[in-house]
mmCIF file of C-alpha atoms and ligand atoms in Angstrom:
data_model
loop_
_atom_site.group_PDB
_atom_site.id
_atom_site.type_symbol
_atom_site.label_atom_id
_atom_site.label_comp_id
_atom_site.label_asym_id
_atom_site.label_seq_id
_atom_site.Cartn_x
_atom_site.Cartn_y
_atom_site.Cartn_z
ATOM 1 C CA MET A 1 105.992 37.765 -18.073
ATOM 2 C CA SER A 2 106.275 41.098 -19.886
ATOM 3 C CA GLU A 3 105.796 44.324 -17.903
ATOM 4 C CA VAL A 4 102.520 45.109 -19.704
ATOM 5 C CA THR A 5 101.164 41.623 -18.908
ATOM 6 C CA LEU A 6 102.183 42.034 -15.261
ATOM 7 C CA VAL A 7 100.356 45.394 -15.059
ATOM 8 C CA PHE A 8 97.215 43.860 -16.608
ATOM 9 C CA VAL A 9 97.266 40.746 -14.390
ATOM 10 C CA ALA A 10 97.852 42.812 -11.232
ATOM 11 C CA ALA A 11 94.972 45.173 -12.095
ATOM 12 C CA LEU A 12 92.708 42.239 -13.006
ATOM 13 C CA ALA A 13 93.397 40.772 -9.570
ATOM 14 C CA THR A 14 92.353 44.068 -7.981
ATOM 15 C CA ALA A 15 89.044 43.875 -9.888
ATOM 16 C CA LEU A 16 88.391 40.270 -8.832
ATOM 17 C CA ALA A 17 88.988 41.226 -5.188
ATOM 18 C CA THR A 18 85.912 43.497 -5.359
ATOM 19 C CA GLY A 19 83.730 40.377 -5.553
ATOM 20 C CA LEU A 20 84.800 39.475 -1.992
ATOM 21 C CA GLY A 21 82.649 42.382 -0.809
ATOM 22 C CA ALA A 22 79.543 40.243 -1.443
ATOM 23 C CA LEU A 23 80.813 37.413 0.789
ATOM 24 C CA PRO A 24 79.175 38.532 4.074
ATOM 25 C CA PHE A 25 75.785 38.016 2.406
ATOM 26 C CA ALA A 26 76.498 34.304 2.088
ATOM 27 C CA PHE A 27 76.215 34.201 5.915
ATOM 28 C CA PHE A 28 73.986 37.145 6.777
ATOM 29 C CA THR A 29 70.583 38.224 5.420
ATOM 30 C CA PHE A 30 69.022 41.697 5.498
ATOM 31 C CA GLU A 31 65.237 41.393 5.697
ATOM 32 C CA GLY A 32 62.632 44.152 6.040
ATOM 33 C CA ALA A 33 62.676 47.914 5.620
ATOM 34 C CA ARG A 34 64.655 48.520 8.808
ATOM 35 C CA TRP A 35 67.519 46.307 7.660
ATOM 36 C CA LEU A 36 67.354 47.806 4.169
ATOM 37 C CA GLY A 37 67.732 51.215 5.843
ATOM 38 C CA ARG A 38 70.752 50.038 7.809
ATOM 39 C CA ALA A 39 72.267 48.541 4.645
ATOM 40 C CA ASN A 40 71.729 51.876 2.861
ATOM 41 C CA ALA A 41 73.324 53.761 5.781
ATOM 42 C CA LEU A 42 76.362 51.437 5.761
ATOM 43 C CA ALA A 43 76.756 51.735 1.967
ATOM 44 C CA SER A 44 76.417 55.536 2.233
ATOM 45 C CA GLY A 45 79.120 55.735 4.904
ATOM 46 C CA VAL A 46 81.551 53.551 2.938
ATOM 47 C CA MET A 47 80.998 55.583 -0.258
ATOM 48 C CA VAL A 48 81.377 58.980 1.462
ATOM 49 C CA GLY A 49 84.505 57.700 3.226
ATOM 50 C CA ALA A 50 85.961 56.464 -0.067
ATOM 51 C CA GLY A 51 85.038 59.813 -1.651
ATOM 52 C CA VAL A 52 86.785 61.820 1.078
ATOM 53 C CA SER A 53 89.926 59.658 0.695
ATOM 54 C CA LEU A 54 89.905 60.263 -3.080
ATOM 55 C CA LEU A 55 89.506 64.040 -2.553
ATOM 56 C CA ILE A 56 92.466 64.052 -0.138
ATOM 57 C CA GLU A 57 94.600 62.045 -2.602
ATOM 58 C CA GLY A 58 93.586 64.198 -5.589
ATOM 59 C CA GLY A 59 93.992 67.442 -3.623
ATOM 60 C CA GLY A 60 97.538 66.358 -2.789
ATOM 61 C CA ARG A 61 98.289 66.398 -6.546
ATOM 62 C CA SER A 62 96.188 69.386 -7.777
ATOM 63 C CA ILE A 63 93.317 71.047 -5.871
ATOM 64 C CA GLY A 64 92.032 72.831 -8.994
ATOM 65 C CA ARG A 65 91.880 69.720 -11.194
ATOM 66 C CA THR A 66 90.370 67.671 -8.328
ATOM 67 C CA LEU A 67 87.569 70.218 -7.815
ATOM 68 C CA LEU A 68 86.953 70.323 -11.576
ATOM 69 C CA GLY A 69 86.681 66.531 -11.552
ATOM 70 C CA ALA A 70 84.290 66.606 -8.576
ATOM 71 C CA ALA A 71 82.001 69.060 -10.384
ATOM 72 C CA LEU A 72 82.026 66.787 -13.463
ATOM 73 C CA GLY A 73 81.241 63.755 -11.268
ATOM 74 C CA ILE A 74 78.239 65.531 -9.737
ATOM 75 C CA ALA A 75 77.054 66.539 -13.234
ATOM 76 C CA PHE A 76 77.430 62.906 -14.394
ATOM 77 C CA VAL A 77 75.136 61.578 -11.635
ATOM 78 C CA HIS A 78 72.653 64.403 -12.149
ATOM 79 C CA LEU A 79 72.467 63.707 -15.909
ATOM 80 C CA ALA A 80 72.214 59.947 -15.312
ATOM 81 C CA GLN A 81 69.258 60.531 -12.967
ATOM 82 C CA LYS A 82 67.575 62.801 -15.526
ATOM 83 C CA LEU A 83 68.193 60.237 -18.273
ATOM 84 C CA LEU A 84 66.645 57.416 -16.216
ATOM 85 C CA GLU A 85 63.646 59.615 -15.412
ATOM 86 C CA HIS A 86 63.287 60.425 -19.111
ATOM 87 C CA VAL A 87 63.771 56.994 -20.699
ATOM 88 C CA GLY A 88 62.503 54.978 -17.713
ATOM 89 C CA THR A 89 64.589 52.477 -15.754
ATOM 90 C CA PRO A 90 65.239 49.121 -17.430
ATOM 91 C CA ASP A 91 64.763 46.042 -15.216
ATOM 92 C CA LEU A 92 68.029 44.742 -13.707
ATOM 93 C CA GLY A 93 67.774 41.011 -13.103
ATOM 94 C CA GLN A 94 64.988 40.581 -10.523
ATOM 95 C CA LEU A 95 65.001 44.318 -9.724
ATOM 96 C CA ARG A 96 62.182 46.583 -10.975
ATOM 97 C CA GLY A 97 61.369 50.325 -10.791
ATOM 98 C CA ALA A 98 63.092 52.305 -7.984
ATOM 99 C CA ASP A 99 65.181 49.297 -6.911
ATOM 100 C CA ALA A 100 66.509 48.806 -10.472
ATOM 101 C CA ARG A 101 67.221 52.531 -10.695
ATOM 102 C CA LYS A 102 69.306 52.562 -7.487
ATOM 103 C CA ALA A 103 71.138 49.421 -8.548
ATOM 104 C CA LEU A 104 71.884 50.843 -11.998
ATOM 105 C CA LEU A 105 73.067 54.160 -10.569
ATOM 106 C CA ILE A 106 75.352 52.643 -7.931
ATOM 107 C CA VAL A 107 76.906 50.189 -10.413
ATOM 108 C CA SER A 108 77.432 53.011 -12.964
ATOM 109 C CA VAL A 109 78.898 55.398 -10.385
ATOM 110 C CA MET A 110 81.233 52.732 -8.967
ATOM 111 C CA THR A 111 82.284 51.713 -12.498
ATOM 112 C CA VAL A 112 83.254 55.252 -13.517
ATOM 113 C CA HIS A 113 84.922 55.794 -10.143
ATOM 114 C CA SER A 114 87.231 52.795 -10.617
ATOM 115 C CA ALA A 115 88.602 54.328 -13.843
ATOM 116 C CA SER A 116 90.746 56.729 -11.830
ATOM 117 C CA GLU A 117 92.039 53.846 -9.684
ATOM 118 C CA GLY A 118 92.991 51.920 -12.823
ATOM 119 C CA ILE A 119 95.004 54.948 -13.909
ATOM 120 C CA GLY A 120 96.544 55.036 -10.423
ATOM 121 C CA VAL A 121 97.654 51.389 -10.660
ATOM 122 C CA GLY A 122 99.119 51.822 -14.170
ATOM 123 C CA ALA A 123 100.870 55.086 -13.280
ATOM 124 C CA SER A 124 102.391 53.523 -10.133
ATOM 125 C CA PHE A 125 103.961 50.737 -12.203
ATOM 126 C CA GLY A 126 105.586 53.623 -14.099
ATOM 127 C CA GLY A 127 107.501 54.193 -10.858
ATOM 128 C CA GLY A 128 108.804 50.611 -10.821
ATOM 129 C CA GLU A 129 107.462 47.059 -10.350
ATOM 130 C CA LYS A 130 107.709 47.119 -6.531
ATOM 131 C CA LEU A 131 105.706 50.364 -6.184
ATOM 132 C CA GLY A 132 103.183 49.086 -8.732
ATOM 133 C CA LEU A 133 102.588 45.870 -6.805
ATOM 134 C CA VAL A 134 102.248 47.730 -3.486
ATOM 135 C CA ILE A 135 99.621 50.069 -4.970
ATOM 136 C CA ALA A 136 97.834 47.166 -6.693
ATOM 137 C CA VAL A 137 97.533 45.331 -3.351
ATOM 138 C CA ALA A 138 96.275 48.527 -1.677
ATOM 139 C CA ILE A 139 93.630 49.043 -4.389
ATOM 140 C CA ALA A 140 92.590 45.365 -4.209
ATOM 141 C CA VAL A 141 92.047 45.615 -0.440
ATOM 142 C CA HIS A 142 90.204 48.932 -0.750
ATOM 143 C CA ASN A 143 87.946 47.383 -3.447
ATOM 144 C CA ILE A 144 86.490 44.904 -0.925
ATOM 145 C CA PRO A 145 84.452 47.428 1.140
ATOM 146 C CA GLU A 146 83.374 49.059 -2.129
ATOM 147 C CA GLY A 147 82.118 45.639 -3.319
ATOM 148 C CA LEU A 148 80.321 45.467 0.038
ATOM 149 C CA ALA A 149 78.694 48.878 -0.618
ATOM 150 C CA ILE A 150 77.418 47.674 -4.012
ATOM 151 C CA SER A 151 76.161 44.417 -2.484
ATOM 152 C CA LEU A 152 74.502 46.336 0.384
ATOM 153 C CA VAL A 153 72.384 48.094 -2.241
ATOM 154 C CA LEU A 154 71.724 45.039 -4.444
ATOM 155 C CA VAL A 155 71.235 42.029 -2.106
ATOM 156 C CA PRO A 156 68.648 43.453 0.355
ATOM 157 C CA ARG A 157 66.623 44.460 -2.745
ATOM 158 C CA GLY A 158 66.496 40.865 -3.967
ATOM 159 C CA THR A 159 69.652 40.286 -6.045
ATOM 160 C CA ARG A 160 71.376 36.903 -5.545
ATOM 161 C CA VAL A 161 74.743 37.024 -3.708
ATOM 162 C CA SER A 162 76.595 35.576 -6.725
ATOM 163 C CA THR A 163 75.027 38.214 -9.018
ATOM 164 C CA ALA A 164 76.014 40.979 -6.583
ATOM 165 C CA ALA A 165 79.584 39.616 -6.584
ATOM 166 C CA GLY A 166 79.478 39.662 -10.398
ATOM 167 C CA TRP A 167 78.298 43.284 -10.535
ATOM 168 C CA SER A 168 80.967 44.234 -7.952
ATOM 169 C CA ILE A 169 83.717 42.746 -10.137
ATOM 170 C CA PHE A 170 82.141 44.364 -13.223
ATOM 171 C CA SER A 171 82.308 47.778 -11.512
ATOM 172 C CA SER A 172 86.084 47.399 -11.164
ATOM 173 C CA LEU A 173 86.791 46.266 -14.735
ATOM 174 C CA PRO A 174 87.960 49.766 -15.742
ATOM 175 C CA GLN A 175 90.958 49.094 -13.453
ATOM 176 C CA PRO A 176 92.649 46.458 -15.679
ATOM 177 C CA LEU A 177 91.333 48.220 -18.815
ATOM 178 C CA LEU A 178 92.899 51.588 -17.911
ATOM 179 C CA ALA A 179 95.979 50.379 -16.011
ATOM 180 C CA VAL A 180 97.784 49.312 -19.201
ATOM 181 C CA PRO A 181 97.316 52.575 -21.197
ATOM 182 C CA ALA A 182 98.110 54.554 -18.016
ATOM 183 C CA PHE A 183 101.335 52.541 -17.655
ATOM 184 C CA LEU A 184 102.258 53.094 -21.312
ATOM 185 C CA PHE A 185 101.408 56.821 -21.251
ATOM 186 C CA VAL A 186 102.280 57.741 -17.649
ATOM 187 C CA GLU A 187 102.871 61.426 -18.342
ATOM 188 C CA GLN A 188 99.540 62.039 -20.082
ATOM 189 C CA PHE A 189 97.460 59.930 -17.694
ATOM 190 C CA GLY A 190 99.318 61.320 -14.666
ATOM 191 C CA ALA A 191 98.045 64.807 -15.491
ATOM 192 C CA LEU A 192 94.496 63.415 -15.765
ATOM 193 C CA LEU A 193 94.624 61.529 -12.447
ATOM 194 C CA PRO A 194 93.482 64.367 -10.092
ATOM 195 C CA VAL A 195 90.500 65.031 -12.388
ATOM 196 C CA GLY A 196 89.638 61.298 -12.310
ATOM 197 C CA LEU A 197 89.957 61.105 -8.504
ATOM 198 C CA GLY A 198 87.763 64.216 -8.089
ATOM 199 C CA PHE A 199 85.227 62.837 -10.563
ATOM 200 C CA ALA A 200 84.967 59.573 -8.624
ATOM 201 C CA ALA A 201 84.555 61.397 -5.304
ATOM 202 C CA GLY A 202 81.961 63.864 -6.612
ATOM 203 C CA ALA A 203 79.897 61.100 -8.246
ATOM 204 C CA MET A 204 79.882 58.864 -5.152
ATOM 205 C CA ILE A 205 79.078 61.605 -2.626
ATOM 206 C CA TRP A 206 76.318 63.073 -4.858
ATOM 207 C CA MET A 207 74.836 59.595 -5.420
ATOM 208 C CA VAL A 208 74.631 59.113 -1.628
ATOM 209 C CA ALA A 209 73.116 62.561 -1.040
ATOM 210 C CA ARG A 210 70.541 62.349 -3.863
ATOM 211 C CA GLU A 211 69.647 58.648 -3.967
ATOM 212 C CA LEU A 212 70.487 56.734 -0.812
ATOM 213 C CA VAL A 213 69.898 59.273 1.990
ATOM 214 C CA PRO A 214 66.388 60.380 0.822
ATOM 215 C CA GLU A 215 65.293 56.710 0.819
ATOM 216 C CA THR A 216 67.037 55.765 4.065
ATOM 217 C CA VAL A 217 65.290 58.458 6.133
ATOM 218 C CA THR A 218 61.981 56.727 5.270
ATOM 219 C CA GLN A 219 63.328 53.386 6.619
ATOM 220 C CA ILE A 220 65.268 54.249 9.819
ATOM 221 C CA PRO A 221 65.416 57.242 12.229
ATOM 222 C CA LYS A 222 67.782 60.067 11.173
ATOM 223 C CA THR A 223 69.892 59.482 14.309
ATOM 224 C CA GLU A 224 70.474 55.838 13.292
ATOM 225 C CA LEU A 225 71.358 56.885 9.724
ATOM 226 C CA VAL A 226 73.894 59.451 10.986
ATOM 227 C CA GLY A 227 75.283 57.006 13.555
ATOM 228 C CA VAL A 228 75.719 54.021 11.226
ATOM 229 C CA GLY A 229 76.844 56.261 8.333
ATOM 230 C CA ALA A 230 79.434 58.133 10.420
ATOM 231 C CA VAL A 231 80.961 54.936 11.824
ATOM 232 C CA ALA A 232 81.175 53.382 8.317
ATOM 233 C CA CYS A 233 82.627 56.621 6.880
ATOM 234 C CA VAL A 234 85.346 56.991 9.526
ATOM 235 C CA ALA A 235 86.152 53.274 9.306
ATOM 236 C CA MET A 236 86.637 53.558 5.506
ATOM 237 C CA ILE A 237 88.880 56.678 5.821
ATOM 238 C CA VAL A 238 91.028 55.045 8.546
ATOM 239 C CA PHE A 239 91.146 51.766 6.607
ATOM 240 C CA GLN A 240 92.149 53.649 3.431
ATOM 241 C CA SER A 241 94.882 55.590 5.216
ATOM 242 C CA LEU A 242 96.244 52.385 6.797
ATOM 243 C CA ILE A 243 96.525 50.508 3.491
ATOM 244 C CA THR A 244 98.148 53.424 1.655
ATOM 245 C CA ALA A 245 100.451 54.423 4.552
HETATM 246 ZN ZN1 ZN B 1 87.526 53.036 -4.983
#
């Protein structure tokens, strides 16, 4: 297998792993506003935790470029919200109105966020096959809770588990698509990586603050939101640090 094929196959496997995040819903159902609130709080915690990990990783490479990326990520979500308000939210499968809007925003944010991870996988193969495979496995494992976060927003709103798994995998497709060019042009993409990591973090944290939290406080008490969110956030940061250690 050629090196480029190996990079593509490894990054494709990371994307497919995201679909495993929907698996818990095959055994567990979230019914009613209270459970929807808890699902939102869990998804918020996982996304903020992932965002903090990305900021730490980007800041380790370039604080300035990471902060620039974060500002661009926030602007992206803000513009996407304005656009949806302006043109109206298209239906997404069975989802209508506000539910379709949240689903569309979380899938878009998670899709742009995985671009930087695709660059990370490709760039790591630039440092040798062994390093590339280690990073690919780490990204695959870290994709699972992110697939869970997407499914936590989609399934309690009425999306089928298989469809949520499909959207989770879709959100990671930039990983195989960007891993190959990042591998071929390591220098150029390497310089871009902190901006991409910051962008992903800014977009995810802003999405939580502007979309998920305002809804969740109407479904569960603030103390429960903070409690569930904090536990999920810390768990994601610890999990992330363990798999990249
Ligand atoms: Zn991620």
